[in-house]
């Protein structure tokens, strides 16, 4: 995944999300954060089976817990902004998350933890870029809602960068 280029499916996701109201966009963010938590949990379990540095499973567990916490904060914010409304994630047809997951599993099975961490950093960056692009395409209440969601702290990238540096002695690309 080239850091400068945005995959076409990102534009497809943005187009679909920009047609939704604030509740739909926010429901999608909650759903995606839970999927990230699931991904990190799977990586945590898998990394205990692979002969990687013991810090790697600990990191994946922390990332899993961070994503769960962030999803919970998103849910609380959703209920604050839309009292009494159900969280109903919209169906988004873009294949992006499946493509990202397939590539990640290939890296995991190659055994190079540095490449896995670099790829996860790119995924985190891509998620932020999707939010930025979505933010620029929204107006009014939907944009205000997204801005509130983006204010929630995301420490995953910082933790990934730190472990990469500890394991390799250099900064990730």
Tab-separated table of N, CA, C and O in Angstrom, residues 16-110:
chain	number	residue	atom	x	y	z
A	16	UNK	N	-20.113	6.492	-0.612
A	16	UNK	CA	-21.256	5.867	0.060
A	16	UNK	C	-21.549	6.551	1.390
A	16	UNK	O	-22.716	6.816	1.712
A	17	UNK	N	-20.516	6.848	2.159
A	17	UNK	CA	-20.721	7.473	3.465
A	17	UNK	C	-21.233	8.899	3.341
A	17	UNK	O	-22.018	9.361	4.174
A	18	UNK	N	-20.801	9.615	2.311
A	18	UNK	CA	-21.220	11.010	2.172
A	18	UNK	C	-22.706	11.121	1.821
A	18	UNK	O	-23.287	12.194	1.947
A	19	UNK	N	-23.314	10.029	1.414
A	19	UNK	CA	-24.760	10.034	1.133
A	19	UNK	C	-25.589	9.777	2.382
A	19	UNK	O	-26.815	9.879	2.354
A	20	UNK	N	-24.927	9.422	3.466
A	20	UNK	CA	-25.626	9.096	4.699
A	20	UNK	C	-25.760	10.327	5.584
A	20	UNK	O	-24.998	11.279	5.461
A	21	UNK	N	-26.672	10.249	6.505
A	21	UNK	CA	-26.785	11.285	7.521
A	21	UNK	C	-25.762	11.040	8.616
A	21	UNK	O	-25.036	10.038	8.600
A	22	UNK	N	-25.693	11.942	9.579
A	22	UNK	CA	-24.701	11.820	10.646
A	22	UNK	C	-24.814	10.511	11.427
A	22	UNK	O	-23.805	9.928	11.813
A	23	UNK	N	-26.036	10.028	11.633
A	23	UNK	CA	-26.200	8.775	12.383
A	23	UNK	C	-25.583	7.603	11.630
A	23	UNK	O	-24.930	6.740	12.228
A	24	UNK	N	-25.783	7.552	10.328
A	24	UNK	CA	-25.224	6.473	9.525
A	24	UNK	C	-23.713	6.506	9.492
A	24	UNK	O	-23.050	5.470	9.603
A	25	UNK	N	-23.157	7.715	9.329
A	25	UNK	CA	-21.696	7.860	9.304
A	25	UNK	C	-21.112	7.418	10.640
A	25	UNK	O	-20.149	6.649	10.704
A	26	UNK	N	-21.735	7.868	11.709
A	26	UNK	CA	-21.221	7.541	13.035
A	26	UNK	C	-21.373	6.056	13.326
A	26	UNK	O	-20.478	5.427	13.909
A	27	UNK	N	-22.471	5.469	12.917
A	27	UNK	CA	-22.668	4.026	13.090
A	27	UNK	C	-21.586	3.250	12.344
A	27	UNK	O	-21.078	2.235	12.835
A	28	UNK	N	-21.223	3.737	11.158
A	28	UNK	CA	-20.161	3.094	10.384
A	28	UNK	C	-18.831	3.176	11.129
A	28	UNK	O	-18.070	2.195	11.174
A	29	UNK	N	-18.522	4.330	11.721
A	29	UNK	CA	-17.277	4.477	12.469
A	29	UNK	C	-17.222	3.492	13.633
A	29	UNK	O	-16.177	2.888	13.893
A	30	UNK	N	-18.326	3.335	14.328
A	30	UNK	CA	-18.384	2.386	15.443
A	30	UNK	C	-18.112	0.972	14.934
A	30	UNK	O	-17.302	0.233	15.496
A	31	UNK	N	-18.768	0.620	13.858
A	31	UNK	CA	-18.599	-0.708	13.266
A	31	UNK	C	-17.150	-0.951	12.864
A	31	UNK	O	-16.584	-2.021	13.119
A	32	UNK	N	-16.519	0.043	12.230
A	32	UNK	CA	-15.139	-0.109	11.781
A	32	UNK	C	-14.172	-0.218	12.954
A	32	UNK	O	-13.202	-0.975	12.898
A	33	UNK	N	-14.434	0.522	14.008
A	33	UNK	CA	-13.558	0.438	15.179
A	33	UNK	C	-13.657	-0.939	15.824
A	33	UNK	O	-12.656	-1.519	16.259
A	34	UNK	N	-14.856	-1.497	15.854
A	34	UNK	CA	-15.019	-2.854	16.389
A	34	UNK	C	-14.306	-3.882	15.502
A	34	UNK	O	-13.725	-4.852	16.005
A	35	UNK	N	-14.327	-3.654	14.189
A	35	UNK	CA	-13.616	-4.562	13.280
A	35	UNK	C	-12.107	-4.460	13.487
A	35	UNK	O	-11.390	-5.460	13.417
A	36	UNK	N	-11.620	-3.259	13.752
A	36	UNK	CA	-10.189	-3.110	14.037
A	36	UNK	C	-9.836	-3.833	15.329
A	36	UNK	O	-8.800	-4.489	15.422
A	37	UNK	N	-10.716	-3.706	16.336
A	37	UNK	CA	-10.482	-4.415	17.597
A	37	UNK	C	-10.414	-5.919	17.341
A	37	UNK	O	-9.521	-6.613	17.865
A	38	UNK	N	-11.322	-6.414	16.531
A	38	UNK	CA	-11.336	-7.840	16.200
A	38	UNK	C	-10.035	-8.243	15.499
A	38	UNK	O	-9.435	-9.284	15.806
A	39	UNK	N	-9.584	-7.424	14.577
A	39	UNK	CA	-8.344	-7.698	13.858
A	39	UNK	C	-7.168	-7.763	14.826
A	39	UNK	O	-6.352	-8.693	14.774
A	40	UNK	N	-7.061	-6.789	15.721
A	40	UNK	CA	-5.956	-6.783	16.673
A	40	UNK	C	-6.040	-7.975	17.629
A	40	UNK	O	-5.024	-8.528	18.035
A	41	UNK	N	-7.256	-8.384	17.981
A	41	UNK	CA	-7.405	-9.549	18.852
A	41	UNK	C	-6.926	-10.813	18.123
A	41	UNK	O	-6.230	-11.654	18.710
A	42	UNK	N	-7.290	-10.947	16.876
A	42	UNK	CA	-6.823	-12.097	16.082
A	42	UNK	C	-5.299	-12.085	15.966
A	42	UNK	O	-4.657	-13.140	16.067
A	43	UNK	N	-4.723	-10.909	15.754
A	43	UNK	CA	-3.268	-10.805	15.683
A	43	UNK	C	-2.626	-11.161	17.020
A	43	UNK	O	-1.578	-11.816	17.067
A	44	UNK	N	-3.258	-10.744	18.099
A	44	UNK	CA	-2.761	-11.091	19.437
A	44	UNK	C	-2.717	-12.606	19.610
A	44	UNK	O	-1.695	-13.167	20.007
A	45	UNK	N	-3.812	-13.266	19.283
A	45	UNK	CA	-3.856	-14.720	19.433
A	45	UNK	C	-2.837	-15.404	18.519
A	45	UNK	O	-2.142	-16.333	18.933
A	46	UNK	N	-2.759	-14.947	17.291
A	46	UNK	CA	-1.831	-15.532	16.330
A	46	UNK	C	-0.382	-15.292	16.734
A	46	UNK	O	0.469	-16.174	16.608
A	47	UNK	N	-0.093	-14.101	17.250
A	47	UNK	CA	1.290	-13.760	17.583
A	47	UNK	C	1.808	-14.584	18.758
A	47	UNK	O	3.022	-14.728	18.915
A	48	UNK	N	0.935	-15.154	19.550
A	48	UNK	CA	1.391	-16.006	20.640
A	48	UNK	C	1.816	-17.377	20.105
A	48	UNK	O	2.530	-18.101	20.774
A	49	UNK	N	1.373	-17.710	18.892
A	49	UNK	CA	1.748	-18.978	18.263
A	49	UNK	C	3.022	-18.839	17.425
A	49	UNK	O	3.666	-19.834	17.123
A	50	UNK	N	3.344	-17.620	17.031
A	50	UNK	CA	4.505	-17.353	16.190
A	50	UNK	C	5.679	-17.003	17.105
A	50	UNK	O	5.502	-16.458	18.177
A	51	UNK	N	6.870	-17.305	16.673
A	51	UNK	CA	8.037	-17.043	17.516
A	51	UNK	C	8.543	-15.618	17.320
A	51	UNK	O	9.618	-15.384	16.768
A	52	UNK	N	7.739	-14.678	17.750
A	52	UNK	CA	8.114	-13.272	17.712
A	52	UNK	C	8.520	-12.839	19.107
A	52	UNK	O	8.225	-13.496	20.100
A	53	UNK	N	9.117	-11.681	19.189
A	53	UNK	CA	9.465	-11.060	20.456
A	53	UNK	C	8.215	-10.990	21.341
A	53	UNK	O	7.119	-10.704	20.859
A	54	UNK	N	8.392	-11.224	22.632
A	54	UNK	CA	7.252	-11.259	23.559
A	54	UNK	C	6.504	-9.929	23.637
A	54	UNK	O	5.352	-9.876	24.063
A	55	UNK	N	7.160	-8.836	23.222
A	55	UNK	CA	6.488	-7.529	23.246
A	55	UNK	C	5.397	-7.420	22.179
A	55	UNK	O	4.480	-6.629	22.293
A	56	UNK	N	5.506	-8.228	21.129
A	56	UNK	CA	4.546	-8.150	20.029
A	56	UNK	C	3.145	-8.556	20.473
A	56	UNK	O	2.180	-7.808	20.265
A	57	UNK	N	2.968	-9.737	21.115
A	57	UNK	CA	1.618	-10.066	21.578
A	57	UNK	C	1.069	-9.027	22.564
A	57	UNK	O	-0.127	-8.699	22.524
A	58	UNK	N	1.946	-8.500	23.425
A	58	UNK	CA	1.499	-7.478	24.379
A	58	UNK	C	0.988	-6.242	23.639
A	58	UNK	O	-0.025	-5.657	24.028
A	59	UNK	N	1.708	-5.845	22.581
A	59	UNK	CA	1.278	-4.684	21.802
A	59	UNK	C	-0.083	-4.943	21.162
A	59	UNK	O	-0.982	-4.106	21.235
A	60	UNK	N	-0.234	-6.106	20.526
A	60	UNK	CA	-1.505	-6.397	19.862
A	60	UNK	C	-2.655	-6.437	20.866
A	60	UNK	O	-3.759	-5.993	20.569
A	61	UNK	N	-2.394	-6.934	22.062
A	61	UNK	CA	-3.436	-6.942	23.089
A	61	UNK	C	-3.802	-5.507	23.482
A	61	UNK	O	-4.979	-5.169	23.622
A	62	UNK	N	-2.789	-4.661	23.623
A	62	UNK	CA	-3.041	-3.255	23.961
A	62	UNK	C	-3.825	-2.559	22.847
A	62	UNK	O	-4.766	-1.804	23.121
A	63	UNK	N	-3.449	-2.818	21.596
A	63	UNK	CA	-4.164	-2.215	20.469
A	63	UNK	C	-5.616	-2.679	20.434
A	63	UNK	O	-6.529	-1.896	20.152
A	64	UNK	N	-5.820	-3.942	20.718
A	64	UNK	CA	-7.178	-4.495	20.815
A	64	UNK	C	-7.973	-3.763	21.902
A	64	UNK	O	-9.094	-3.300	21.663
A	65	UNK	N	-7.375	-3.631	23.071
A	65	UNK	CA	-8.057	-2.950	24.179
A	65	UNK	C	-8.320	-1.482	23.848
A	65	UNK	O	-9.381	-0.944	24.170
A	66	UNK	N	-7.351	-0.809	23.190
A	66	UNK	CA	-7.539	0.586	22.787
A	66	UNK	C	-8.716	0.730	21.833
A	66	UNK	O	-9.530	1.649	21.958
A	67	UNK	N	-8.786	-0.169	20.847
A	67	UNK	CA	-9.868	-0.087	19.866
A	67	UNK	C	-11.222	-0.350	20.521
A	67	UNK	O	-12.210	0.309	20.192
A	68	UNK	N	-11.270	-1.295	21.447
A	68	UNK	CA	-12.525	-1.541	22.165
A	68	UNK	C	-12.938	-0.313	22.974
A	68	UNK	O	-14.114	0.076	22.973
A	69	UNK	N	-11.959	0.295	23.644
A	69	UNK	CA	-12.248	1.489	24.438
A	69	UNK	C	-12.747	2.626	23.541
A	69	UNK	O	-13.706	3.325	23.866
A	70	UNK	N	-12.090	2.796	22.405
A	70	UNK	CA	-12.492	3.855	21.481
A	70	UNK	C	-13.886	3.581	20.933
A	70	UNK	O	-14.708	4.486	20.829
A	71	UNK	N	-14.178	2.331	20.623
A	71	UNK	CA	-15.523	1.986	20.147
A	71	UNK	C	-16.557	2.304	21.220
A	71	UNK	O	-17.630	2.838	20.921
A	72	UNK	N	-16.225	2.011	22.465
A	72	UNK	CA	-17.141	2.322	23.570
A	72	UNK	C	-17.350	3.834	23.685
A	72	UNK	O	-18.476	4.308	23.897
A	73	UNK	N	-16.273	4.598	23.518
A	73	UNK	CA	-16.394	6.058	23.558
A	73	UNK	C	-17.241	6.549	22.390
A	73	UNK	O	-18.044	7.484	22.548
A	74	UNK	N	-17.065	5.943	21.211
A	74	UNK	CA	-17.899	6.302	20.061
A	74	UNK	C	-19.371	6.012	20.357
A	74	UNK	O	-20.247	6.806	20.029
A	75	UNK	N	-19.638	4.867	20.973
A	75	UNK	CA	-21.025	4.503	21.310
A	75	UNK	C	-21.601	5.527	22.283
A	75	UNK	O	-22.732	6.005	22.111
A	76	UNK	N	-20.838	5.877	23.303
A	76	UNK	CA	-21.311	6.868	24.276
A	76	UNK	C	-21.582	8.212	23.599
A	76	UNK	O	-22.606	8.859	23.880
A	77	UNK	N	-20.674	8.626	22.714
A	77	UNK	CA	-20.869	9.879	22.002
A	77	UNK	C	-22.089	9.797	21.080
A	77	UNK	O	-22.865	10.744	20.992
A	78	UNK	N	-22.273	8.657	20.434
A	78	UNK	CA	-23.445	8.454	19.571
A	78	UNK	C	-24.727	8.653	20.377
A	78	UNK	O	-25.636	9.374	19.953
A	79	UNK	N	-24.798	8.019	21.551
A	79	UNK	CA	-26.010	8.133	22.375
A	79	UNK	C	-26.210	9.553	22.917
A	79	UNK	O	-27.343	9.990	23.097
A	80	UNK	N	-25.101	10.251	23.120
A	80	UNK	CA	-25.189	11.644	23.551
A	80	UNK	C	-25.737	12.528	22.423
A	80	UNK	O	-26.574	13.397	22.644
A	81	UNK	N	-25.253	12.288	21.202
A	81	UNK	CA	-25.664	13.093	20.053
A	81	UNK	C	-27.032	12.702	19.509
A	81	UNK	O	-27.756	13.550	18.979
A	82	UNK	N	-27.359	11.416	19.607
A	82	UNK	CA	-28.607	10.897	19.029
A	82	UNK	C	-29.373	10.081	20.071
A	82	UNK	O	-29.507	8.855	19.928
A	83	UNK	N	-29.862	10.730	21.131
A	83	UNK	CA	-30.519	9.981	22.202
A	83	UNK	C	-31.708	9.161	21.672
A	83	UNK	O	-32.510	9.642	20.876
A	84	UNK	N	-31.763	7.904	22.124
A	84	UNK	CA	-32.869	7.031	21.754
A	84	UNK	C	-32.768	6.399	20.379
A	84	UNK	O	-33.601	5.577	20.009
A	85	UNK	N	-31.758	6.775	19.599
A	85	UNK	CA	-31.607	6.228	18.238
A	85	UNK	C	-30.767	4.955	18.300
A	85	UNK	O	-29.776	4.884	19.021
A	86	UNK	N	-31.130	3.949	17.499
A	86	UNK	CA	-30.328	2.723	17.476
A	86	UNK	C	-29.080	2.894	16.600
A	86	UNK	O	-29.087	3.664	15.649
A	87	UNK	N	-28.042	2.164	16.950
A	87	UNK	CA	-26.828	2.150	16.138
A	87	UNK	C	-27.026	1.087	15.067
A	87	UNK	O	-27.117	-0.093	15.368
A	88	UNK	N	-27.128	1.544	13.828
A	88	UNK	CA	-27.371	0.636	12.706
A	88	UNK	C	-26.331	0.898	11.621
A	88	UNK	O	-26.534	1.749	10.754
A	89	UNK	N	-25.220	0.150	11.660
A	89	UNK	CA	-24.185	0.372	10.645
A	89	UNK	C	-24.720	0.123	9.234
A	89	UNK	O	-25.395	-0.881	9.002
A	90	UNK	N	-24.436	1.041	8.331
A	90	UNK	CA	-24.903	0.864	6.953
A	90	UNK	C	-24.078	-0.203	6.236
A	90	UNK	O	-22.948	-0.487	6.618
A	91	UNK	N	-24.672	-0.788	5.226
A	91	UNK	CA	-23.938	-1.758	4.404
A	91	UNK	C	-23.093	-0.985	3.396
A	91	UNK	O	-23.628	-0.253	2.571
A	92	UNK	N	-21.788	-1.125	3.492
A	92	UNK	CA	-20.862	-0.480	2.569
A	92	UNK	C	-20.291	-1.583	1.684
A	92	UNK	O	-19.768	-2.574	2.179
A	93	UNK	N	-20.380	-1.392	0.376
A	93	UNK	CA	-20.032	-2.455	-0.565
A	93	UNK	C	-18.561	-2.526	-0.944
A	93	UNK	O	-18.136	-3.469	-1.587
A	94	UNK	N	-17.775	-1.554	-0.574
A	94	UNK	CA	-16.366	-1.522	-0.989
A	94	UNK	C	-15.582	-2.690	-0.388
A	94	UNK	O	-15.797	-3.053	0.760
A	95	UNK	N	-14.667	-3.271	-1.151
A	95	UNK	CA	-13.908	-4.442	-0.703
A	95	UNK	C	-12.683	-4.130	0.146
A	95	UNK	O	-11.966	-5.027	0.534
A	96	UNK	N	-12.432	-2.879	0.441
A	96	UNK	CA	-11.197	-2.466	1.106
A	96	UNK	C	-10.779	-3.262	2.320
A	96	UNK	O	-9.663	-3.781	2.363
A	97	UNK	N	-11.620	-3.377	3.349
A	97	UNK	CA	-11.174	-4.093	4.547
A	97	UNK	C	-10.747	-5.537	4.270
A	97	UNK	O	-9.791	-6.024	4.858
A	98	UNK	N	-11.414	-6.211	3.346
A	98	UNK	CA	-11.047	-7.587	3.016
A	98	UNK	C	-9.663	-7.619	2.358
A	98	UNK	O	-8.823	-8.460	2.663
A	99	UNK	N	-9.406	-6.658	1.478
A	99	UNK	CA	-8.103	-6.567	0.812
A	99	UNK	C	-7.008	-6.325	1.858
A	99	UNK	O	-5.962	-6.970	1.833
A	100	UNK	N	-7.245	-5.413	2.782
A	100	UNK	CA	-6.267	-5.108	3.821
A	100	UNK	C	-5.982	-6.334	4.677
A	100	UNK	O	-4.833	-6.633	4.983
A	101	UNK	N	-7.025	-7.059	5.060
A	101	UNK	CA	-6.878	-8.229	5.921
A	101	UNK	C	-6.096	-9.335	5.194
A	101	UNK	O	-5.211	-9.961	5.777
A	102	UNK	N	-6.421	-9.592	3.934
A	102	UNK	CA	-5.733	-10.634	3.169
A	102	UNK	C	-4.233	-10.341	3.095
A	102	UNK	O	-3.405	-11.226	3.287
A	103	UNK	N	-3.884	-9.107	2.802
A	103	UNK	CA	-2.471	-8.721	2.705
A	103	UNK	C	-1.782	-8.867	4.063
A	103	UNK	O	-0.654	-9.347	4.154
A	104	UNK	N	-2.473	-8.470	5.132
A	104	UNK	CA	-1.900	-8.553	6.466
A	104	UNK	C	-1.606	-10.000	6.839
A	104	UNK	O	-0.542	-10.308	7.366
A	105	UNK	N	-2.532	-10.903	6.554
A	105	UNK	CA	-2.300	-12.318	6.900
A	105	UNK	C	-1.103	-12.872	6.143
A	105	UNK	O	-0.340	-13.668	6.692
A	106	UNK	N	-0.920	-12.457	4.893
A	106	UNK	CA	0.256	-12.902	4.135
A	106	UNK	C	1.538	-12.434	4.830
A	106	UNK	O	2.508	-13.184	4.926
A	107	UNK	N	1.531	-11.211	5.316
A	107	UNK	CA	2.705	-10.696	6.022
A	107	UNK	C	2.935	-11.448	7.331
A	107	UNK	O	4.078	-11.757	7.682
A	108	UNK	N	1.872	-11.730	8.055
A	108	UNK	CA	1.999	-12.446	9.324
A	108	UNK	C	2.649	-13.804	9.087
A	108	UNK	O	3.587	-14.194	9.788
A	109	UNK	N	2.176	-14.510	8.082
A	109	UNK	CA	2.702	-15.844	7.827
A	109	UNK	C	4.105	-15.818	7.217
A	109	UNK	O	4.796	-16.824	7.229
A	110	UNK	N	4.541	-14.659	6.723
A	110	UNK	CA	5.923	-14.553	6.236
A	110	UNK	C	6.890	-14.485	7.410
A	110	UNK	O	8.080	-14.733	7.256
